[in-house]
Coordinates of C-alpha atoms in Angstrom, one line a residue:
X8 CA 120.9 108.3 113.3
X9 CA 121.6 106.2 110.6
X10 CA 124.9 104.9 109.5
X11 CA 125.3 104.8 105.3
X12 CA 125.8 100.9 105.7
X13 CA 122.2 100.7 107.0
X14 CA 123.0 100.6 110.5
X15 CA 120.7 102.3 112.8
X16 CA 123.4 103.8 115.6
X17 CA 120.9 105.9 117.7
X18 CA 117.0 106.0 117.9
X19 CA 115.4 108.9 119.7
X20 CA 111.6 109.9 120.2
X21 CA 109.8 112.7 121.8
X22 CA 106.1 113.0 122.0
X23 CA 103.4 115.4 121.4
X24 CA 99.8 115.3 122.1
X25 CA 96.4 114.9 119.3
X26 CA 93.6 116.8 120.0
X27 CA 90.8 115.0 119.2
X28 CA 87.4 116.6 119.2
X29 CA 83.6 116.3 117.8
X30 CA 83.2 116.1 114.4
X31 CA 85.7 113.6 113.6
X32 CA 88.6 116.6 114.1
X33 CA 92.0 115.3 114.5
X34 CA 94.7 118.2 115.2
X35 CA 98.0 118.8 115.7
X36 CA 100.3 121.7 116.7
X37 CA 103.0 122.2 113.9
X38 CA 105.5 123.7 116.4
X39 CA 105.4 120.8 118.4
X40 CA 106.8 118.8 115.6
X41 CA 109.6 121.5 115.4
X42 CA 110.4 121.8 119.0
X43 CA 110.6 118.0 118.7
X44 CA 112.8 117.4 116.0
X45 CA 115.4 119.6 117.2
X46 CA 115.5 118.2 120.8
X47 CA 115.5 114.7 119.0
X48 CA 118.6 116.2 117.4
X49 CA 120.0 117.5 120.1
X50 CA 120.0 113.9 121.5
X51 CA 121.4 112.3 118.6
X52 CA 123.9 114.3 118.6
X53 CA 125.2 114.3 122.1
X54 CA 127.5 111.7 120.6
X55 CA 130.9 113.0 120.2
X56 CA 132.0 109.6 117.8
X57 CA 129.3 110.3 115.5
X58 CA 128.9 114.0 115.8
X59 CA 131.2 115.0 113.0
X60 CA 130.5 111.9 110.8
X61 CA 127.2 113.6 110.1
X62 CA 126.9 114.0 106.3
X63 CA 122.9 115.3 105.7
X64 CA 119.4 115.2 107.2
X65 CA 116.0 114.1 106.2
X66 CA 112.3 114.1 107.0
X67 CA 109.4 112.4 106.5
X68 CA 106.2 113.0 107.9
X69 CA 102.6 112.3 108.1
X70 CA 101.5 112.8 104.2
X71 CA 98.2 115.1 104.0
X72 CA 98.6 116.7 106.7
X73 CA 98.1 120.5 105.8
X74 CA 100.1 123.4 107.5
X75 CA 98.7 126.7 106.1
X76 CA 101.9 129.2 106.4
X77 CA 101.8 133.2 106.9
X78 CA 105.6 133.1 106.5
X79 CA 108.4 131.0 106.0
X80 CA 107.9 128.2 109.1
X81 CA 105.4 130.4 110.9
X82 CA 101.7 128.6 111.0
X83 CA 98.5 130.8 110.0
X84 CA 96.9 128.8 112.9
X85 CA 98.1 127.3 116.1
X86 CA 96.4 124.0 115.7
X87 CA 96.3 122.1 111.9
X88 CA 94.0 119.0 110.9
X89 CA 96.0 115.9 110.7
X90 CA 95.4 113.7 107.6
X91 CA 93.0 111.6 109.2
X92 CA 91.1 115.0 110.3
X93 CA 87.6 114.2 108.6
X94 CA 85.7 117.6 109.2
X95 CA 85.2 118.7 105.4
X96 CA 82.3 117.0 104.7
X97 CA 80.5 119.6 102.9
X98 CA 83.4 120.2 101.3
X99 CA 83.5 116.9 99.9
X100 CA 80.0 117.4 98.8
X101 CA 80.7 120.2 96.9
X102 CA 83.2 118.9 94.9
X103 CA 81.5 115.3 94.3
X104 CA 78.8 117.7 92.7
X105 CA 80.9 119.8 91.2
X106 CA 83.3 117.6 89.3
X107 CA 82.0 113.6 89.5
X108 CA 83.6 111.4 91.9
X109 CA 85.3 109.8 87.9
X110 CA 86.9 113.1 87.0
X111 CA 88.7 113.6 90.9
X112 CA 90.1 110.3 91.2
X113 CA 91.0 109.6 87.5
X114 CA 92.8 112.8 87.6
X115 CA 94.5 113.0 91.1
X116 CA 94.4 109.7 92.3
X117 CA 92.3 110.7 95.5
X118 CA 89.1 109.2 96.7
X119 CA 85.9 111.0 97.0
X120 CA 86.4 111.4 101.0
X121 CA 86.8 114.3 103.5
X122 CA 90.6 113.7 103.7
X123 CA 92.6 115.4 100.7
X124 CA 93.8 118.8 102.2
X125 CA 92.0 120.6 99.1
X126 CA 88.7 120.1 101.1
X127 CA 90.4 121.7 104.2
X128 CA 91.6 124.7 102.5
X129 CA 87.8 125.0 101.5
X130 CA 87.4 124.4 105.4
X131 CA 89.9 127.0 106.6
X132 CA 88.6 129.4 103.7
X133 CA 84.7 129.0 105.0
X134 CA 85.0 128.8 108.6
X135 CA 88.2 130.6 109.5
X136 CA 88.4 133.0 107.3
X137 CA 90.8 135.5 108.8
X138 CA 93.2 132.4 108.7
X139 CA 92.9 131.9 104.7
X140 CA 93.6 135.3 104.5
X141 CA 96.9 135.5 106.2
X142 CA 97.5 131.9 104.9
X143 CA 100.8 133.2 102.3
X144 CA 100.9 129.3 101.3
X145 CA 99.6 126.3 102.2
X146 CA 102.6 123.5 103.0
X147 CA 102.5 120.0 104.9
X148 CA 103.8 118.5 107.7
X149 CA 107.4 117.5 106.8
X150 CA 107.5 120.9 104.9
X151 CA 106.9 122.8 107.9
X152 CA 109.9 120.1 109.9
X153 CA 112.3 121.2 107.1
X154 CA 111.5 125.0 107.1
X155 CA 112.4 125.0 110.5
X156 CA 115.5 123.7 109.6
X157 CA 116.9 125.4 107.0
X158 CA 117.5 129.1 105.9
X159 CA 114.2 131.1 104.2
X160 CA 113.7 130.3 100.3
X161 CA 110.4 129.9 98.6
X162 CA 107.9 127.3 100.2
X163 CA 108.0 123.9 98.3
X164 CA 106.6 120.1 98.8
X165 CA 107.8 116.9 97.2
X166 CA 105.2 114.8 94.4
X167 CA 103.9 112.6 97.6
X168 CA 102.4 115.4 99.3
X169 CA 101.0 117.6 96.6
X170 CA 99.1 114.7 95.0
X171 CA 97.4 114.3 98.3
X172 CA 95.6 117.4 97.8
X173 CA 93.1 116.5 95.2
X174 CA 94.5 119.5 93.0
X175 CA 97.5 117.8 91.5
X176 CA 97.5 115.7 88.4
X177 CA 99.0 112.5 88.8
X178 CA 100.1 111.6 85.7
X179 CA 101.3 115.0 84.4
X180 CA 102.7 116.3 87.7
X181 CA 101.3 120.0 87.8
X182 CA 98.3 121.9 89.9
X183 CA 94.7 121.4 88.5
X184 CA 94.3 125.2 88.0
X185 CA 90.5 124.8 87.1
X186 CA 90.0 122.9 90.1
X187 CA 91.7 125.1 92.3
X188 CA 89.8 128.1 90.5
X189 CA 86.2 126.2 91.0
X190 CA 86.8 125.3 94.9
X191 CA 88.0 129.4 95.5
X192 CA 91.3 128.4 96.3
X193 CA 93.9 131.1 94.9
X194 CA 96.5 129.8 92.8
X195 CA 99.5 131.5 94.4
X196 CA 98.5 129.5 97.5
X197 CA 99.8 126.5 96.2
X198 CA 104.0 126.0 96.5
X199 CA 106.2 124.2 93.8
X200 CA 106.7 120.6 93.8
X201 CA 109.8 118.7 93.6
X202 CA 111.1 115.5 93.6
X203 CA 111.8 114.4 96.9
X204 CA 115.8 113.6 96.7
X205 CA 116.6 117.5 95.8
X206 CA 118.4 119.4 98.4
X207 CA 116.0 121.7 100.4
X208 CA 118.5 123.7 101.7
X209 CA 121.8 123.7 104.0
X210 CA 121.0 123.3 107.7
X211 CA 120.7 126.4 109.7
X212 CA 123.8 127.9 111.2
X213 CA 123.0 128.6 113.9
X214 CA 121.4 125.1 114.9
X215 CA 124.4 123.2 113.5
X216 CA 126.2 125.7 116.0
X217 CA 124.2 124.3 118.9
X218 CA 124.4 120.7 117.4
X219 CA 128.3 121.1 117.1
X220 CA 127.9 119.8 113.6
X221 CA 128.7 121.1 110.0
X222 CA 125.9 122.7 108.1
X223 CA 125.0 119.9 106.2
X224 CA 122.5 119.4 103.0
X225 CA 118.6 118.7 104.2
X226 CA 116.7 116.8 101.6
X227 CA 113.0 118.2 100.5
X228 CA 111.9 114.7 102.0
X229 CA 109.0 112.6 101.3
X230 CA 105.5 111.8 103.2
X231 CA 105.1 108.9 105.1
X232 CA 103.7 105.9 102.7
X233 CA 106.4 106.8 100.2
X234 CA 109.6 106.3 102.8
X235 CA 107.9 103.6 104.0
X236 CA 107.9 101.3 100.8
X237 CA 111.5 102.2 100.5
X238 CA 112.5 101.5 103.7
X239 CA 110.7 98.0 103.4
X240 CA 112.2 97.4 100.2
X241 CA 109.4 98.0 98.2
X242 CA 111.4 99.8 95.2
X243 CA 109.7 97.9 92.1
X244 CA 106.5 97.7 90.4
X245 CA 103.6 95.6 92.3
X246 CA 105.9 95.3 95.8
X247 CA 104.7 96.5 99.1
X248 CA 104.1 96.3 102.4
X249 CA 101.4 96.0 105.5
X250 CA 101.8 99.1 108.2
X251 CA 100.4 97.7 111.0
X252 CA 99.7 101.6 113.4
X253 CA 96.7 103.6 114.0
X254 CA 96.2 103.4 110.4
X255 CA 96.7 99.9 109.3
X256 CA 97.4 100.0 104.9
X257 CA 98.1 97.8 102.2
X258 CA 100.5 99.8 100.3
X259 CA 102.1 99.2 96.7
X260 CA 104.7 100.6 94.8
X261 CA 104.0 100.8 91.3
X262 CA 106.0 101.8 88.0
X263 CA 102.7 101.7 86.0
X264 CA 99.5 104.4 87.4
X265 CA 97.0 101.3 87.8
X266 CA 93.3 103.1 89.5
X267 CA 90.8 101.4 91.4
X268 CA 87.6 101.2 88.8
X269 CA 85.3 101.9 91.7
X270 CA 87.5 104.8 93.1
X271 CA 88.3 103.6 96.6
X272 CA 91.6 103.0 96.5
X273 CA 93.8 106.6 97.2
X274 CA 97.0 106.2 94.3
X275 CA 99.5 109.1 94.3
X276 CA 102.5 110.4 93.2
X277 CA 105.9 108.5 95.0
X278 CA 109.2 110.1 95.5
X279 CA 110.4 109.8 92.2
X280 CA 109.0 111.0 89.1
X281 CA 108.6 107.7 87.7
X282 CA 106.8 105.7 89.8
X283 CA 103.5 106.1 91.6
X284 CA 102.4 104.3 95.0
X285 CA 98.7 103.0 95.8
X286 CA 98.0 103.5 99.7
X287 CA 94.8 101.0 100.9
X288 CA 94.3 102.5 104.6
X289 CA 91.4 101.5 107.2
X290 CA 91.3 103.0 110.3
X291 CA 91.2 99.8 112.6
X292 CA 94.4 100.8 114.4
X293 CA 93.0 103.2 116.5
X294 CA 90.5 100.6 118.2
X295 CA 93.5 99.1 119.8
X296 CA 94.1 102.4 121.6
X297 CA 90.7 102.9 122.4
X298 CA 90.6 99.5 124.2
X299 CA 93.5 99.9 125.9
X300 CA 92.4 103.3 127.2
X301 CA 88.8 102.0 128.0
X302 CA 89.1 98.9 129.3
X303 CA 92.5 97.7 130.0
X304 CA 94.2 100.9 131.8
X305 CA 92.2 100.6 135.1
X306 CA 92.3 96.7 135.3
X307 CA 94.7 94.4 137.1
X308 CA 96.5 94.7 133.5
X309 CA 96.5 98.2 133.4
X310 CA 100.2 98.7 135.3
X311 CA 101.6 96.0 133.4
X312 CA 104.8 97.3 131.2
X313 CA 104.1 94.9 128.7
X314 CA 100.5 94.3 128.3
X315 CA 100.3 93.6 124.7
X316 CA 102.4 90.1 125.1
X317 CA 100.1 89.1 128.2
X318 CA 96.8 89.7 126.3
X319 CA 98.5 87.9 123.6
X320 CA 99.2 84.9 125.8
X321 CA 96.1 85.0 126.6
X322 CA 94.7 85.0 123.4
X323 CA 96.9 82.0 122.3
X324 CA 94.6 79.9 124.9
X325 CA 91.4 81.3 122.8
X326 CA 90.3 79.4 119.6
X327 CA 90.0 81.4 116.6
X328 CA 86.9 83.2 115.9
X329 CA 87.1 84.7 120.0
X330 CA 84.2 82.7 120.9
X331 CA 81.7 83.7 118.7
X332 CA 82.6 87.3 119.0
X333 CA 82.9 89.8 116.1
X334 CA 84.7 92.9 115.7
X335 CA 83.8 95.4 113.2
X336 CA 86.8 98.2 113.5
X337 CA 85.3 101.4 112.7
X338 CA 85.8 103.1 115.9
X339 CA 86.3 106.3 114.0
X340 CA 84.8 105.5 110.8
X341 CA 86.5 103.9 108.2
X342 CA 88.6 104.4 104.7
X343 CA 89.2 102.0 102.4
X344 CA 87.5 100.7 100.8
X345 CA 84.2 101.8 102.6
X346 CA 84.9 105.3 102.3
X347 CA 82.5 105.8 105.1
X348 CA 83.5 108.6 108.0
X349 CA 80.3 107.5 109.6
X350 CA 80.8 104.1 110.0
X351 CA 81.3 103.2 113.6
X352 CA 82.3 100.0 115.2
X353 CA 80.5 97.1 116.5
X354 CA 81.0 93.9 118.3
X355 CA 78.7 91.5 117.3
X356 CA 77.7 88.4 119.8
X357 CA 79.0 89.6 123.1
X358 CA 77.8 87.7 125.5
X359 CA 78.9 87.2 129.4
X360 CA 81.2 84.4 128.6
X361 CA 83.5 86.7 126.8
X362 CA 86.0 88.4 128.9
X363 CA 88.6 91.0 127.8
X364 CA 91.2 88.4 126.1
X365 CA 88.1 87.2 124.0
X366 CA 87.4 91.1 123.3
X367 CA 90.8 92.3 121.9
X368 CA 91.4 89.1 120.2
X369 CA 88.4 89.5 117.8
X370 CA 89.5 93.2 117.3
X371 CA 93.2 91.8 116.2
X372 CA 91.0 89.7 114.1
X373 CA 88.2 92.8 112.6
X374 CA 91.8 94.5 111.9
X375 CA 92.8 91.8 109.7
X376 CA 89.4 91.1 107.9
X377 CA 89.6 94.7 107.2
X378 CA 93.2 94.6 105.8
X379 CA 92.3 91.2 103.4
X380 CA 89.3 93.3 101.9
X381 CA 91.9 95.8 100.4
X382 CA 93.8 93.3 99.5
X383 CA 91.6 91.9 97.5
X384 CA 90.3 95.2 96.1
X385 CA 94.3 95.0 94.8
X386 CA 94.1 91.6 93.4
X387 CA 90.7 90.5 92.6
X388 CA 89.7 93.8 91.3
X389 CA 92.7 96.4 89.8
X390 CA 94.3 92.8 88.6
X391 CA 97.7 93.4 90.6
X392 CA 99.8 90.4 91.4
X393 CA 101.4 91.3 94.3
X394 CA 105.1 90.3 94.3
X395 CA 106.5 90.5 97.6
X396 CA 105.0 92.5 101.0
X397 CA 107.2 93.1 104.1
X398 CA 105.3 93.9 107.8
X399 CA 106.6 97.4 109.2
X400 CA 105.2 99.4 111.8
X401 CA 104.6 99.1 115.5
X402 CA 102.3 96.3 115.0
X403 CA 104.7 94.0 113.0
X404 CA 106.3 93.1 116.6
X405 CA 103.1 91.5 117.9
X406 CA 103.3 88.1 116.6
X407 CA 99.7 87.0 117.1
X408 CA 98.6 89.8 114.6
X409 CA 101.1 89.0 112.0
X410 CA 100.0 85.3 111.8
X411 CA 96.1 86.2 111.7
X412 CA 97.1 88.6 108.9
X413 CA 99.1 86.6 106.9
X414 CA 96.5 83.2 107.2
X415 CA 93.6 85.9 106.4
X416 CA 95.7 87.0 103.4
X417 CA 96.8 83.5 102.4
X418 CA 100.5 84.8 101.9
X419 CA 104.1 85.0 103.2
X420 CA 105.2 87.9 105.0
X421 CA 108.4 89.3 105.3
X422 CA 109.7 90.0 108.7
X423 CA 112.3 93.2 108.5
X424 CA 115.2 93.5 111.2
X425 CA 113.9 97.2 111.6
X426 CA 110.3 97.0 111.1
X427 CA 109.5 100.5 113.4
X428 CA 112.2 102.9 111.4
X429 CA 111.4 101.8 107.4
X430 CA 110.3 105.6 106.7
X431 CA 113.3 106.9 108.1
X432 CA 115.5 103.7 106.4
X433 CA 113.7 104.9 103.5
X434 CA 114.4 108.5 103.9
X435 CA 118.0 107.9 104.3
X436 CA 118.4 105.8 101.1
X437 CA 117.1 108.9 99.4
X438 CA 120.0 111.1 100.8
X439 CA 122.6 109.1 100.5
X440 CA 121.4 108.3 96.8
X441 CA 121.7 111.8 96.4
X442 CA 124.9 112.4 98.2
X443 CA 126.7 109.8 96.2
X444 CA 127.0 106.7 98.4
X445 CA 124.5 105.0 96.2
X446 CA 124.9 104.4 92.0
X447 CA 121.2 103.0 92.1
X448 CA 118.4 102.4 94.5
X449 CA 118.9 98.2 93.7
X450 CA 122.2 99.0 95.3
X451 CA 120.9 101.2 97.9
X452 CA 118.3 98.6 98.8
X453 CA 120.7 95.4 99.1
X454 CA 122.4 97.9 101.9
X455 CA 119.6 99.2 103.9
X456 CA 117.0 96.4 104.2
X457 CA 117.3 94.1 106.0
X458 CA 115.0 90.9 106.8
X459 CA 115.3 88.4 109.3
X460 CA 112.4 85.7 108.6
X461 CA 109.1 85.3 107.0
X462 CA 105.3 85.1 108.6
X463 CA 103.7 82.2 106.9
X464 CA 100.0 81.4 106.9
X465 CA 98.6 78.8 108.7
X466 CA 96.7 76.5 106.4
X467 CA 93.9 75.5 109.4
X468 CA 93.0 79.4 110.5
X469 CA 92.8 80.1 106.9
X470 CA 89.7 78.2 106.9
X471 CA 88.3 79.6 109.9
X472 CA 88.9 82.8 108.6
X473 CA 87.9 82.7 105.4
X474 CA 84.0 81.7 106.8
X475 CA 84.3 84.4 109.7
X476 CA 85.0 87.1 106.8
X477 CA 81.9 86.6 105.2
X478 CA 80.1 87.3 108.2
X479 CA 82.6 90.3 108.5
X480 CA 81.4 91.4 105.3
X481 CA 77.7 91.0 105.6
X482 CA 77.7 92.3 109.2
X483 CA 77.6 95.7 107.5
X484 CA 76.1 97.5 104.2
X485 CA 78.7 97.9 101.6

């Protein structure tokens, strides 16, 4: 709950469980998000001062993450592939062959990878067939959140979503019906596209019954990486930010489409019509979870409430470069810009001196090798001179990895007083733009954001670093 002077009066989260299973499947169930939004609301509005303040709602949600519908908020299928699902790799071969790897991305901003959700309509279409065929329309994940919300109308998405198919053209904002028509995906599958600050609809009655609030205006919404950059202040051409979760990015807002030459780099559609936003994501995140699972959950650590400052404390003791150990984070094979699902992780010169602080540090350190190669894909390559970048996400609270970051990068940081909520920041300066509280986003932004310091680089790891990621980079084939 979010107050219109920026204010965040009330944070509530539920969770749900990610299946993950062989072939680099990721799934989730899309009425768990429903169920969960609704007792998140229930929640936030338990408050009786707020409670009939309440003026709209939005969502945002994973971006690419398809939900094939039979109806209006009723899935095909009871599990759907989250974006970083990689199963469609023959799908991905298919259309590499069909089209070029030059004509996809120039045309839809979407590397040659088994993410888009194009490839997993091909997937759904091949291997579950009986789902395509009930499939009325194929929406995405904050689509589905918001048709659970609000009264029955025709399906829709927002530009973020739709141009993270890989059957939307980016620069003239409509479905590639030739693409769509090559891959045996029916046209009348697709749903319209609008821009992310209309009004999807008026909440349900008979949830803003059980809420005990008015049925107020729910906007169509906008994916992840696009609230995000809002939310973080990234408004303007070349500004950005550094999501430190499962899914660590390098993302840019941009007012001019600027591509990656060699095609690595995913560039989509952002919430308005006007601008685009380039989204440089590795996978490195996850290896944090995977070592706290592994290795650190049965250990003397393992009860600990707050585990990530003792390692860190631990780490402070540990020169940088862990010892001689290197970390190569592709525990689930990696994005940008390797582009590789089959890339798997490595630590390189463990030997018995290292212990467990020695071990995560280097993987803090592999994340941040792999976030400075996309950045320099941005400014050594595409020629971007990147303005200003704010740290958001879970990982913008652990100190340790915002200084390696920021003396790998060589740049200043921006430290945000709400680093955890900028999608839903962002979201809400969308609504209230729409709603009138707002003449401008400029405005909107010198309400809502909100920074409390900077992360500067440290001019003596910088050298360490900068000879520690050339080993990083010859350490595998690129």
């Amino acid at each position: 709950m979010i107050s219109s002077e920026g204010k965040i009066i009330s944070t509530v989260k539920v969770d749900y469980e990610t299946y993950f299973g062989p072939g680099n499947i990721v799934e989730q169930n899309p009425f768990d998000w429903a169920n969960a939004s609704i007792k998140c609301l229930k929640i936030l509005c338990k408050n009786r001062n707020f409670r009939r303040d309440i003026v709209g709602l939005c969502v945002d949600a994973t971006v690419g993450t398809l939900v094939p519908v039979e109806g209006w908020g009723t899935p095909s299928v009871e599990r759907v592939p989250m974006y970083s699902d990689m199963r469609a790799l023959d799908e991905a071969k298919f259309v590499g062959e069909r089209f070029g790897e030059a004509y996809l991305y120039k045309r839809t901003g979407n590397p040659l990878t088994p993410v888009p959700t194009l490839l997993k309509m091909m997937w759904f279409k091949k291997n579950m067939p009986k789902v395509y065929e009930r499939t009325k329309k194929f929406v995405f994940h904050k689509d589905f959140v918001v048709e659970n919300l609000v009264e029955a109308s025709e399906p829709f998405t927002d530009y973020s979503d739709a141009s993270a198919t890989m059957a939307y053209d980016i620069r003239k904002k409509e479905w590639i019906w030739e693409v769509l028509e090559e891959t045996g995906i029916e046209s009348d599958k697709m749903v319209e596209v609008r821009e992310s600050t209309e009004i999807a609809g008026m909440l349900k009655k008979d949830i803003a019954e059980v809420l005990e609030i008015k049925c107020v205006p729910v906007t169509v919404g906008a994916g992840d990486c696009a609230a995000t950059l809002y939310g973080a202040g990234a408004i303007s051409d070349s500004t950005g930010d550094i999501y430190l979760g499962t899914a660590p990015e390098v993302d840019l807002t941009l007012e001019e489409l600027k591509l990656d030459k060699k095609f690595r780099v995913p560039v989509r559609c952002h919430m308005l019509k006007s601008q685009w936003y380039s989204s440089a994501t590795t996978l490195s995140g996850y290896s944090i979870g995977w070592f706290l699972e592994r290795f650190v959950k049965d250990s003397s650590l393992g009860h600990a409430s707050n585990v990530i400052e003792i390692l860190n404390r631990r780490c402070a003791k540990i020169p940088p470069g862990s010892g001689g150990l290197l970390y190569l984070p592709y525990i689930i094979g990696e994005r940008c810009p390797l582009l590789d699902p089959l890339a798997r992780a490595a630590f390189i010169g463990l030997d018995r001196n290292h212990g467990i602080e020695h071990m995560y540090r280097a993987m803090l350190e592999g994340i941040s090798f792999a976030l400075r190669e996309n950045y320099e894909v941005y400014v050594k390559e595409m020629g971007l001179d990147i303005r200003y970048l704010a740290f958001c996400g879970g990982g913008a609270q652990n100190t340790l990895l915002r200084k390696v970051i920021a003396s790998n990068l060589k740049f200043e940081g921006l430290l945000l007083e709400n680093p955890l909520d900028c999608a839903a920041l962002g979201n809400s300066m969308l609504l209230l733009k729409t709603l009138g509280y707002f003449k401008d986003f400029n405005q909107a932004k010198e309400v809502i954001v909100k920074s409390v310091g900077k992360e500067s680089s440290d001019r003596e790891l910088e050298k360490v670093y900068d000879e520690l990621y050339n080993l990083y980079r010859d350490s595998y084939i690129r």
